[in-house]
Coordinates of C-alpha atoms and ligand atoms in Angstrom, one line a residue:
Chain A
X215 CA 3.6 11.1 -26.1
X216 CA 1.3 14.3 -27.1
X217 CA 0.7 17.1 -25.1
X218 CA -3.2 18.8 -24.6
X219 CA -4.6 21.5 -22.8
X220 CA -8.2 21.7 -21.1
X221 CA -9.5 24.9 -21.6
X222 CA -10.4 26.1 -18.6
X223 CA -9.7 29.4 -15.8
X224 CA -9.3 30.3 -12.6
X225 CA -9.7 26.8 -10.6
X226 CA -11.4 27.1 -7.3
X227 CA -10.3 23.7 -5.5
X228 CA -12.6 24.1 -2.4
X229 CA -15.4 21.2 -2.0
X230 CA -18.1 24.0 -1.7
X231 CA -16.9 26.5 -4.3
X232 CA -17.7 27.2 -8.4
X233 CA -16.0 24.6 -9.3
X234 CA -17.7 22.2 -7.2
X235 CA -20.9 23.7 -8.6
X236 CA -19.9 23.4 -12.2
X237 CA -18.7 19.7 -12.1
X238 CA -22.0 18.9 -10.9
X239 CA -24.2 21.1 -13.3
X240 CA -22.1 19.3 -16.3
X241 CA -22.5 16.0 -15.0
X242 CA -18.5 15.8 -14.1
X243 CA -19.5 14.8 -10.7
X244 CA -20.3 11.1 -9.7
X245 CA -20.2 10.1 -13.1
X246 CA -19.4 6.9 -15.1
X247 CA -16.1 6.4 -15.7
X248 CA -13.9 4.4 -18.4
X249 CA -12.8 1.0 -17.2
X250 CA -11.0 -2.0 -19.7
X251 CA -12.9 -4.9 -20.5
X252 CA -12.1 -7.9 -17.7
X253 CA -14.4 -11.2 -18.0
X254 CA -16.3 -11.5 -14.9
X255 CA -15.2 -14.8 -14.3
X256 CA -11.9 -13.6 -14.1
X257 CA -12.6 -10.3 -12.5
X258 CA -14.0 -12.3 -9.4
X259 CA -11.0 -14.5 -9.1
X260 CA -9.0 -11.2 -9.3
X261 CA -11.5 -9.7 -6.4
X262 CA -11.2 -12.7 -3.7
X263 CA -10.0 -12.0 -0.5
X264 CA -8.0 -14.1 1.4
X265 CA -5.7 -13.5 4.3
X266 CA -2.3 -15.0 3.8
X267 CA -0.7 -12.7 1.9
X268 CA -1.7 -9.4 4.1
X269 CA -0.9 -11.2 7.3
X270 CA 2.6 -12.2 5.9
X271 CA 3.0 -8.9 5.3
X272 CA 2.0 -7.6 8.7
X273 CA 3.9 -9.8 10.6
X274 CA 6.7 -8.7 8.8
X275 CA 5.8 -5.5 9.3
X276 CA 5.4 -5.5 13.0
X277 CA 8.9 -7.3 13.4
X278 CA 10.7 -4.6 11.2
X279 CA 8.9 -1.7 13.6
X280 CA 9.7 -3.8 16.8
X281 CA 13.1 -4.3 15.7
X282 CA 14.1 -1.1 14.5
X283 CA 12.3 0.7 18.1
X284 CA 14.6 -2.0 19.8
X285 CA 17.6 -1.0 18.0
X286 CA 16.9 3.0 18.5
X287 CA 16.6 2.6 22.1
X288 CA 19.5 0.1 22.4
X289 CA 21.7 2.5 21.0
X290 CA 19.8 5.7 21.6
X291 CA 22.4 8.6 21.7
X292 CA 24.8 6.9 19.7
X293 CA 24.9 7.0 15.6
X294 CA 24.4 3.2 15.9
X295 CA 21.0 4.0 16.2
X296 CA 20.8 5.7 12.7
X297 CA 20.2 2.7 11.2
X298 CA 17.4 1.6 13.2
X299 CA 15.7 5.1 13.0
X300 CA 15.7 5.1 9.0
X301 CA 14.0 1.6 9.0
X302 CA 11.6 2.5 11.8
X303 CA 10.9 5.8 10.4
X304 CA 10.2 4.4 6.6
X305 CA 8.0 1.5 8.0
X306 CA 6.0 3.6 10.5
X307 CA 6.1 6.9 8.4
X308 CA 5.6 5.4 4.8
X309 CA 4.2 2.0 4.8
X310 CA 1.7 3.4 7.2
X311 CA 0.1 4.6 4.6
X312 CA -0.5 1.9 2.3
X313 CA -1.6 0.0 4.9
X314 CA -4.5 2.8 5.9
X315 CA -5.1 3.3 2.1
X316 CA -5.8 -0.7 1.7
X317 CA -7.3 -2.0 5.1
X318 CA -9.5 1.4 4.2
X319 CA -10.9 -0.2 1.2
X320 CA -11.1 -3.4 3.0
X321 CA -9.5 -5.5 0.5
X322 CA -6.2 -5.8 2.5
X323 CA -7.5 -8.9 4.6
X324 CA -10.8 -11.5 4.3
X325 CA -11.2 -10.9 8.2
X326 CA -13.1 -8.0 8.3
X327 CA -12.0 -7.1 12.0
X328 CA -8.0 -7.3 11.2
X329 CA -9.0 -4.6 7.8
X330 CA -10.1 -2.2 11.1
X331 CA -7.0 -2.7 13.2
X332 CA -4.5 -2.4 10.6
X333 CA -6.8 1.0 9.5
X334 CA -7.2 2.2 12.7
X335 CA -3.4 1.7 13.4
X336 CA -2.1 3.4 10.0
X337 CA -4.8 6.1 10.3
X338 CA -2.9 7.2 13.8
X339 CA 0.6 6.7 12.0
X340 CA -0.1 8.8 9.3
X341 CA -2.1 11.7 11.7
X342 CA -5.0 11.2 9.7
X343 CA -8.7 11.1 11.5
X344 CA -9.9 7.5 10.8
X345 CA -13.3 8.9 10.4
X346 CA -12.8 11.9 8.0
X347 CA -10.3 9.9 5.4
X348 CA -12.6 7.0 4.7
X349 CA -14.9 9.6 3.7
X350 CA -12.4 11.9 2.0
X351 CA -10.8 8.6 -0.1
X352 CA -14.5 7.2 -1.5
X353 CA -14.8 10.9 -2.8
X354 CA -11.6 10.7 -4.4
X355 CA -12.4 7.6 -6.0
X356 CA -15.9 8.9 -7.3
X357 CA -14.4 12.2 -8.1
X358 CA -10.7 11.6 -9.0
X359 CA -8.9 14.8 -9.8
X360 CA -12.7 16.5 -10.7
X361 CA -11.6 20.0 -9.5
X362 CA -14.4 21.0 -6.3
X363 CA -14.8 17.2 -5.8
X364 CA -11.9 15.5 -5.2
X365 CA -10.6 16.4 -1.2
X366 CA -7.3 14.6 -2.3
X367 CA -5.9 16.7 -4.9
X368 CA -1.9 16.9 -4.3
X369 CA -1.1 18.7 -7.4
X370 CA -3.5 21.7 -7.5
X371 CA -2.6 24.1 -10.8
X372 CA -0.7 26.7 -10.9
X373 CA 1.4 23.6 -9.1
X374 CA 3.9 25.1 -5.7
X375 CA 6.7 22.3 -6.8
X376 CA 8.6 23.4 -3.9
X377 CA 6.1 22.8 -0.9
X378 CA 4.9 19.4 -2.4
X379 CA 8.4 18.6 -2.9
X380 CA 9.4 19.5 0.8
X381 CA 6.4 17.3 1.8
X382 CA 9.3 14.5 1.6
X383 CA 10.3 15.8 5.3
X384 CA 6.6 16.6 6.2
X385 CA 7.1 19.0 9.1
X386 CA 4.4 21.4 7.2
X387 CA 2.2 18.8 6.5
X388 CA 2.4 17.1 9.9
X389 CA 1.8 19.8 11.5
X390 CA -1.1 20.9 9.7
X391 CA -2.8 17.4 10.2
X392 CA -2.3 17.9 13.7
X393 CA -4.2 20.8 13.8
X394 CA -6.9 19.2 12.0
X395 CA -7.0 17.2 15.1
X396 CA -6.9 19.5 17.0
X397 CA -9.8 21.3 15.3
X398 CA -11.8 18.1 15.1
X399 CA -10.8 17.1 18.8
X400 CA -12.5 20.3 20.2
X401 CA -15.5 19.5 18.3
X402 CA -15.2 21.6 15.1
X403 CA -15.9 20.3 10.9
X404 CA -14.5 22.7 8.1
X405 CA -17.0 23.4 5.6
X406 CA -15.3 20.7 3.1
X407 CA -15.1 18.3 6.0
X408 CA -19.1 18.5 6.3
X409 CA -19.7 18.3 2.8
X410 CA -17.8 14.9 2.5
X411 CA -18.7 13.2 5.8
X412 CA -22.2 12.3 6.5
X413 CA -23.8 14.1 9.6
X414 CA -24.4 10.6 11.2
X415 CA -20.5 10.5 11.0
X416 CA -19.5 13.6 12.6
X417 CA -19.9 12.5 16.0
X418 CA -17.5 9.7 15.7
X419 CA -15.0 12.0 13.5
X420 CA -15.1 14.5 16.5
X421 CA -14.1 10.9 19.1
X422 CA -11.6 9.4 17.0
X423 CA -10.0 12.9 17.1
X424 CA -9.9 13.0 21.1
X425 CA -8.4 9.5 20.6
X426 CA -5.3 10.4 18.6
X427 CA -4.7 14.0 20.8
X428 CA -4.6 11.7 23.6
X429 CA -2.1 9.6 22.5
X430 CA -0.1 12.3 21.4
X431 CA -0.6 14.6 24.8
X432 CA 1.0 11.1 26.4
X433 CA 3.6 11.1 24.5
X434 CA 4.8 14.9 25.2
X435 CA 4.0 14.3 28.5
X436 CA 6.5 11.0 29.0
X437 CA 9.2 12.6 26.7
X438 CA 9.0 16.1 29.5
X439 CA 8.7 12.9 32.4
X440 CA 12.3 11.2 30.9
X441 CA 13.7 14.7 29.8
X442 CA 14.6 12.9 26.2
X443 CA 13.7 13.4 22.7
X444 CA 13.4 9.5 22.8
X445 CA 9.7 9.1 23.2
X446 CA 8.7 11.5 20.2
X447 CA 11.3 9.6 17.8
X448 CA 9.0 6.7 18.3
X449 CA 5.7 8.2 18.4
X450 CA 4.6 11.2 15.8
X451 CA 8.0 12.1 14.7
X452 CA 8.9 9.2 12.0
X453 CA 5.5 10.7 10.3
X454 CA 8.1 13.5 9.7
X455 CA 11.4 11.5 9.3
X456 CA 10.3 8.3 7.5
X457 CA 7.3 9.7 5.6
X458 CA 9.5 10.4 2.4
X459 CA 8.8 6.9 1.0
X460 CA 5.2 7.9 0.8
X461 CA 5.7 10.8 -0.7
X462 CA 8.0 9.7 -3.1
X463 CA 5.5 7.2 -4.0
X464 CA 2.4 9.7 -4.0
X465 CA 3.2 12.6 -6.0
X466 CA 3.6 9.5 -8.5
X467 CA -0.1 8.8 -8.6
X468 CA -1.2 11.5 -10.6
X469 CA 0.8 14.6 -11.1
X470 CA 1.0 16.4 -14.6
X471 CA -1.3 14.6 -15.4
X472 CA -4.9 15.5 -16.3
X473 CA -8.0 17.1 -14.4
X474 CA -11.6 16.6 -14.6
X475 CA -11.7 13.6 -17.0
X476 CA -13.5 10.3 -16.3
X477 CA -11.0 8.2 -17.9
X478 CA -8.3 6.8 -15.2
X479 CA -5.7 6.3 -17.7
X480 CA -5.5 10.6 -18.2
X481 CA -5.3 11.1 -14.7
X482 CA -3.1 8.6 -12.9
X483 CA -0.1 6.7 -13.3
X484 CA 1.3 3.4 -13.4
X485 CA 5.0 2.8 -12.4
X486 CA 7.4 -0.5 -12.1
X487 CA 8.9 -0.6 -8.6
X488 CA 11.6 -2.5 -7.0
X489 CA 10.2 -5.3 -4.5
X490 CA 11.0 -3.1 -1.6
X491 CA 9.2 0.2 -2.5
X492 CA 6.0 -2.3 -3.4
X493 CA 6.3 -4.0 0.2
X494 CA 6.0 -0.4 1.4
X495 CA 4.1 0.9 -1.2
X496 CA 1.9 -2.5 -0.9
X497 CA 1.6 -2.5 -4.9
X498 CA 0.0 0.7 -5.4
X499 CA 2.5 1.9 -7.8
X500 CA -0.5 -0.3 -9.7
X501 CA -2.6 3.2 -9.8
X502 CA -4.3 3.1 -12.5
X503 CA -5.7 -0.4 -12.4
X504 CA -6.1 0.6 -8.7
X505 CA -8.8 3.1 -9.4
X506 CA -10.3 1.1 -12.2
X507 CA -11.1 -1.5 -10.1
X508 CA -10.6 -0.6 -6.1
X509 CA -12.1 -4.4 -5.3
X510 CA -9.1 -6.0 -6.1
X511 CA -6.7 -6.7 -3.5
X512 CA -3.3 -5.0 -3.5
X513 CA -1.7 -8.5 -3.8
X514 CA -3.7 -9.3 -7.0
X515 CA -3.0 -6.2 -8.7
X516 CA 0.1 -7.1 -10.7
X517 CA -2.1 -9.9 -12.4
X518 CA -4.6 -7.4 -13.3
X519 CA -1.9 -4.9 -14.8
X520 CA -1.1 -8.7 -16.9
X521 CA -4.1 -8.4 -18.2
X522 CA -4.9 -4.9 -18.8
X523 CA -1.8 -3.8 -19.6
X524 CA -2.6 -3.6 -23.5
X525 CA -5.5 -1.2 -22.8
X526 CA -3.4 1.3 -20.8
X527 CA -0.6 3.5 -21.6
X528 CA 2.7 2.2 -21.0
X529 CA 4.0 2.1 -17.6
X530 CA 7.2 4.6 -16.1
X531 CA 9.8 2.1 -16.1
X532 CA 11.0 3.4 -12.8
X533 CA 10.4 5.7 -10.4
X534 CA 13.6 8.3 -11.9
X535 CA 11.3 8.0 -15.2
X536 CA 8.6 8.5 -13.3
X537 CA 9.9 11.7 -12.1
X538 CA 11.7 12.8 -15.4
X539 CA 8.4 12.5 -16.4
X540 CA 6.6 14.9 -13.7
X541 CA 9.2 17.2 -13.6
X542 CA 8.5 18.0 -17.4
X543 CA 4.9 18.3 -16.9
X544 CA 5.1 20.5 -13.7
X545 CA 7.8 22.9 -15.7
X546 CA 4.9 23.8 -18.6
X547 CA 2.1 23.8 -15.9
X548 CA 4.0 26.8 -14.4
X549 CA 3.5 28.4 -17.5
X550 CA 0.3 27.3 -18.7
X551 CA -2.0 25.6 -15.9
X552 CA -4.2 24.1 -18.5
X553 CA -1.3 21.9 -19.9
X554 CA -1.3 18.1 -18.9
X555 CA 0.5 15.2 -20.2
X556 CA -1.6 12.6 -22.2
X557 CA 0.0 9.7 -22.9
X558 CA -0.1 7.6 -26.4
X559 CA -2.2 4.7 -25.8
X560 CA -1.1 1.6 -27.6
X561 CA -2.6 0.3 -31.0
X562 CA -4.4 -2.3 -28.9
X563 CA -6.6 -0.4 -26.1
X564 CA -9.6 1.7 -26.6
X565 CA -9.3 5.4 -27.5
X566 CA -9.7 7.9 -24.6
X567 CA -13.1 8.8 -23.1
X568 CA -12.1 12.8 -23.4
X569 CA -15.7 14.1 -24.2
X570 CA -15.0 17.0 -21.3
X571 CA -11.9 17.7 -23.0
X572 CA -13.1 19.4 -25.7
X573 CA -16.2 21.7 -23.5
X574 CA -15.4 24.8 -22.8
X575 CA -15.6 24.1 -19.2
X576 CA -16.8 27.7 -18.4
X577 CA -15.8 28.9 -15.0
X578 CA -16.8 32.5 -13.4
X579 CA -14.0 35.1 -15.8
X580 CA -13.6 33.3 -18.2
Chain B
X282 CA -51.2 -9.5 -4.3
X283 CA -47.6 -10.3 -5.3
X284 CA -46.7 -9.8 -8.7
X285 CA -43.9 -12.1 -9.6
X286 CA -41.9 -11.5 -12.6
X287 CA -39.6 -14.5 -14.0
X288 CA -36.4 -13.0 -13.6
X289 CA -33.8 -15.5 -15.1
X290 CA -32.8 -19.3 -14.7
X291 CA -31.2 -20.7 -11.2
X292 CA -28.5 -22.2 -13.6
X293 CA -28.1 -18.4 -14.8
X294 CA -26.7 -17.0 -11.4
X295 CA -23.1 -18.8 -9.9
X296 CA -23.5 -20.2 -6.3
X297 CA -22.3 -16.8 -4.4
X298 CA -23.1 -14.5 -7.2
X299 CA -25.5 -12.2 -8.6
X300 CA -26.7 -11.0 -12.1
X301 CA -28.3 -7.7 -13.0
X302 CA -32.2 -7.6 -14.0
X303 CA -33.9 -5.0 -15.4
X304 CA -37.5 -4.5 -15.4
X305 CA -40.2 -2.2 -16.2
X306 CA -38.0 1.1 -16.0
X307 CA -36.4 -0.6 -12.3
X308 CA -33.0 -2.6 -12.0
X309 CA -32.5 -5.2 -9.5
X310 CA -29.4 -7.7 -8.1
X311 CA -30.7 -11.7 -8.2
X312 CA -28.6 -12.9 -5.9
X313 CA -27.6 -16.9 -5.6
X314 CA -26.5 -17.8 -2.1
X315 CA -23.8 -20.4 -1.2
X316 CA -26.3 -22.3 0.6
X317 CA -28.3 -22.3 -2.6
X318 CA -31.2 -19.9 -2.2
X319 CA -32.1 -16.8 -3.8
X320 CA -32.3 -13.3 -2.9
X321 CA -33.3 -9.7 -5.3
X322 CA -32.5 -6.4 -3.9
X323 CA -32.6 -3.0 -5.6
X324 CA -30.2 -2.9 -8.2
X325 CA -28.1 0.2 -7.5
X326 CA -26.2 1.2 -3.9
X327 CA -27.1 3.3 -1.7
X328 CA -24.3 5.1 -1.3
X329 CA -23.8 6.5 -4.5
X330 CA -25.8 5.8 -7.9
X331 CA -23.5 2.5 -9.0
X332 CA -24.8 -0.9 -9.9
X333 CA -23.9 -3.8 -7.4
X334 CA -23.6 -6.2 -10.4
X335 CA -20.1 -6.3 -10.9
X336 CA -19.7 -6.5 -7.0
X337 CA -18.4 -9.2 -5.2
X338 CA -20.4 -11.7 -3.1
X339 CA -19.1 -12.7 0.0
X340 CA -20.8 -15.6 1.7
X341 CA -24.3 -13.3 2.7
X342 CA -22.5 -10.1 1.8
X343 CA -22.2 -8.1 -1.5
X344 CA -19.9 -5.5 -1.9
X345 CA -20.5 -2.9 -4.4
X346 CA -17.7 -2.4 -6.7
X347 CA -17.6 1.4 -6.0
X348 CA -16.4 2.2 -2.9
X349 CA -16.1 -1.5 -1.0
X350 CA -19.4 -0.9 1.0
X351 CA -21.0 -3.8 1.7
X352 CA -25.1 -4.8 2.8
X353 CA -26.4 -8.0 3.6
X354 CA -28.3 -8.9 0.5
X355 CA -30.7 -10.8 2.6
X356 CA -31.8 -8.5 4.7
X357 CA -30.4 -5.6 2.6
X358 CA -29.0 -4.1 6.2
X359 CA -26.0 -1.6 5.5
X360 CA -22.9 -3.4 6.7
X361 CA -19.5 -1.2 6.0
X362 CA -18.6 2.2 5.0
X363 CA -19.5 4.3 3.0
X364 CA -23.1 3.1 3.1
X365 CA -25.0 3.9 5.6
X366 CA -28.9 3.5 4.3
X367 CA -29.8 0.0 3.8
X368 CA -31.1 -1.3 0.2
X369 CA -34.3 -2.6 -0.3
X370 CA -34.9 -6.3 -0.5
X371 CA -38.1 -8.0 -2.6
X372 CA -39.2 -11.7 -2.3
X373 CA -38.1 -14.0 -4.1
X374 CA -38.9 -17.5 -5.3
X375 CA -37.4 -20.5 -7.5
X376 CA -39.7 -23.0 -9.3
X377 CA -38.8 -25.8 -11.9
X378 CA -35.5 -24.2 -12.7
X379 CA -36.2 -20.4 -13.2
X380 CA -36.2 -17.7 -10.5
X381 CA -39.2 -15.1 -9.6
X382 CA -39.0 -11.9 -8.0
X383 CA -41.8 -10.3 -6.6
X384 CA -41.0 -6.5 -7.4
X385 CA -44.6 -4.7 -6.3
Ligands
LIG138 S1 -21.3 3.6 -4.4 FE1 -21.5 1.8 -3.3 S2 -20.2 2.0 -1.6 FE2 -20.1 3.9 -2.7

């Protein structure tokens, strides 16, 4: 493993900023970017769609969230219903997530209508606006990690290790989604917001936003109704509770690793996973050959790492190396923002496409 | 008058699959239906500036490999997020094997 630094200054991470400016002038933005060689015949057997396996999956997923909402209320009041609650929380607080991210991209299912259920479900799980993230996420996959572009930057340099890591109980984050809501629900866009979401859209970002505050408003009112905590544990609080699953899984994707490249393998990050965190995680620990090629289905992905894999870095071994690995990369970029791991790439893949590496990527100071 | 261009050979294009064809400074998508016929739109979404020829095709649908958008190649009518501006759509004819597009 070698280390690199991108010479660049102050970073402006706002969507209508310098840096947004810059990427564009220098042809950072929307541009071509690095993918391994696949034979299309193969490539299209790796893109069908089918059903089975995302149904399985959701059945599954509905009986785990039925059961463990049974077992909190059961035993609500006692510690018996610990149990329940972690399983409830994890299923509706992380694996809502996945289940957004994929029915988002529409690869999840064949059926087109059961990709917007599942979507419009996670999206209220996860108190995101249905509307707004399926803008924000075909950004980040045009733009990923381009600083100014990319809405979905985690790790923004000098990285604040200690709010992304308290992100694992997402009270902060929760919250501030909530007031995104809020914002959207009484009609409002940020600046960013309306530079990623098409006007035509804003009307429905604004109704889908008076949608989830409903919900919520319901839920606050039955919980006063009842006098109990009981109706909040199921709805809106496992976002903060169970959510540490998706986070764990998240700051995997691409932290320490490199900005403002158009070469996946720089700037995200593939990682072997027990069978449970990929149910939850529905395979994208797969993140690299995930943004190489978002048309193929979660379920397919581990026979396109097969086949890839040569081309790529070698994958974190587990989510502790995974981690060992961040945790290095964080400690330098507290020192010197510019720093980034790059990974060796085997004998066997094609060198690195790093042309913006080596610009002086001028910003405003520097 | 319709200016056809020979684009390829029907034996070139996969029932429910397309090929890239460039021509005269333009790109297009040849598309080869399941039911058998042909259709050419422009070659590059509307969404964003990506070639649909490593998308996937989906009965009447093609899905551009970008962003999972997808347009009805026959009518070249925007379909699913992110695209929202539908893609243009040229006639097309096959005769004694080979496939014409009429791109004026
Ligand atoms: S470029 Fe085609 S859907 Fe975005």
């Amino acid at each position: 493993m070698t280390t690199a630094t991108i010479p660049v200054g102050q970073r402006d991470y706002s969507l209508v900023g310098a840096d947004s400016r810059r990427a564009v002038e220098i042809g950072l933005a929307s541009a071509e970017w690095y993918h391994s060689q696949v034979p299309r015949a193969v490539m299209k057997d790796l893109m069908k769609r089918t059903d089975g396996p995302a149904i399985r999956d959701t059945i599954l997923w509905f009986a785990l969230l039925i059961g463990g909402a049974w077992g909190g209320i059961y035993f609500w009041g006692t510690w018996a219903a610990v149990p329940f609650f972690i399983v409830y929380g994890v299923i509706y607080g992380s694996s809502c997530d996945s289940r957004w991210h994929e029915c988002g991209h529409g690869t999840a299912f064949k059926t087109a209508w059961m990709n917007d259920v599942i979507y419009q479900i996670a999206s209220f799980m996860v108190i995101r606006n249905p509307v707004t993230w399926r803008w924000s996420h075909a950004r980040h996959h045009t733009d990923t990690y381009i600083v100014g572009r990319d809405a979905e930057i985690a790790w923004m340099r000098p990285p604040r290790t200690l709010m992304n890591f308290l992100a694992f109980f997402d009270v902060i984050g929760s919250f501030k989604s909530l007031q995104i809501l809020l914002r959207n629900a009484s009609g409002r866009l940020s600046p960013d917001e309306k530079d990623f979401i098409p006007q035509s859209e804003w009307g429905r970002t604004v109704f889908a936003a008076r949608v989830h505050m409903a919900i919520y408003a319901a839920t606050v009112v039955t919980a006063l109704w009842m006098q109990s905590w009981l109706p909040l544990f199921l709805i809106g609080f496992p976002r903060i509770y169970g959510c540490w699953h998706m986070v764990m899984c998240g700051h995997l994707q691409h932290a320490g690793l490199a900005e403002n490249v158009l070469d996946h393998r720089l700037n995200s990050r593939t990682v072997y996973m027990n069978p449970i965190s990929r149910y939850i995680y529905w395979n994208m620990n797969y993140h690299i050959e995930h943004h190489m090629f978002p048309m193929v289905p979660y379920h397919a992905l581990p026979r396109l790492h097969a086949l890839i894999k040569d081309d790529l870095p070698p994958p974190n071994p587990s989510i502790l190396d995974g981690y060992r690995e961040i945790l290095a990369s964080l400690r330098q970029q507290k020192i010197d923002p510019e720093y980034y791991l790059r990974k060796e790439l085997p004998p066997t893949a094609r060198p690195y496409r790093e042309e913006f590496h080596n610009l002086d990527i001028a910003r405003p100071g520097t | 008058m319709p200016e056809w261009i020979r684009a390829c050979a029907e034996t070139d294009i996969e029932r429910e699959d397309l090929i890239r064809f460039d021509h005269a400074g333009s790109t297009y998508a040849i598309y080869h239906a399941p039911d058998g016929q042909f259709y050419a739109t422009a070659g590059r979404c509307t969404h964003e500036d990506v070639h649909l020829c490593d998308g996937l095709v989906m009965g009447h649908l093609i899905e551009c490999p970008k962003h999972n958008g997808q347009f009805d190649y026959r009518t070249g009518e925007a379909k699913r997020a992110p695209v929202c501006v539908n893609l243009r759509t040229f006639p097309v004819k096959a005769k004694d094997g080979l496939v014409f597009i009429d791109v004026d």
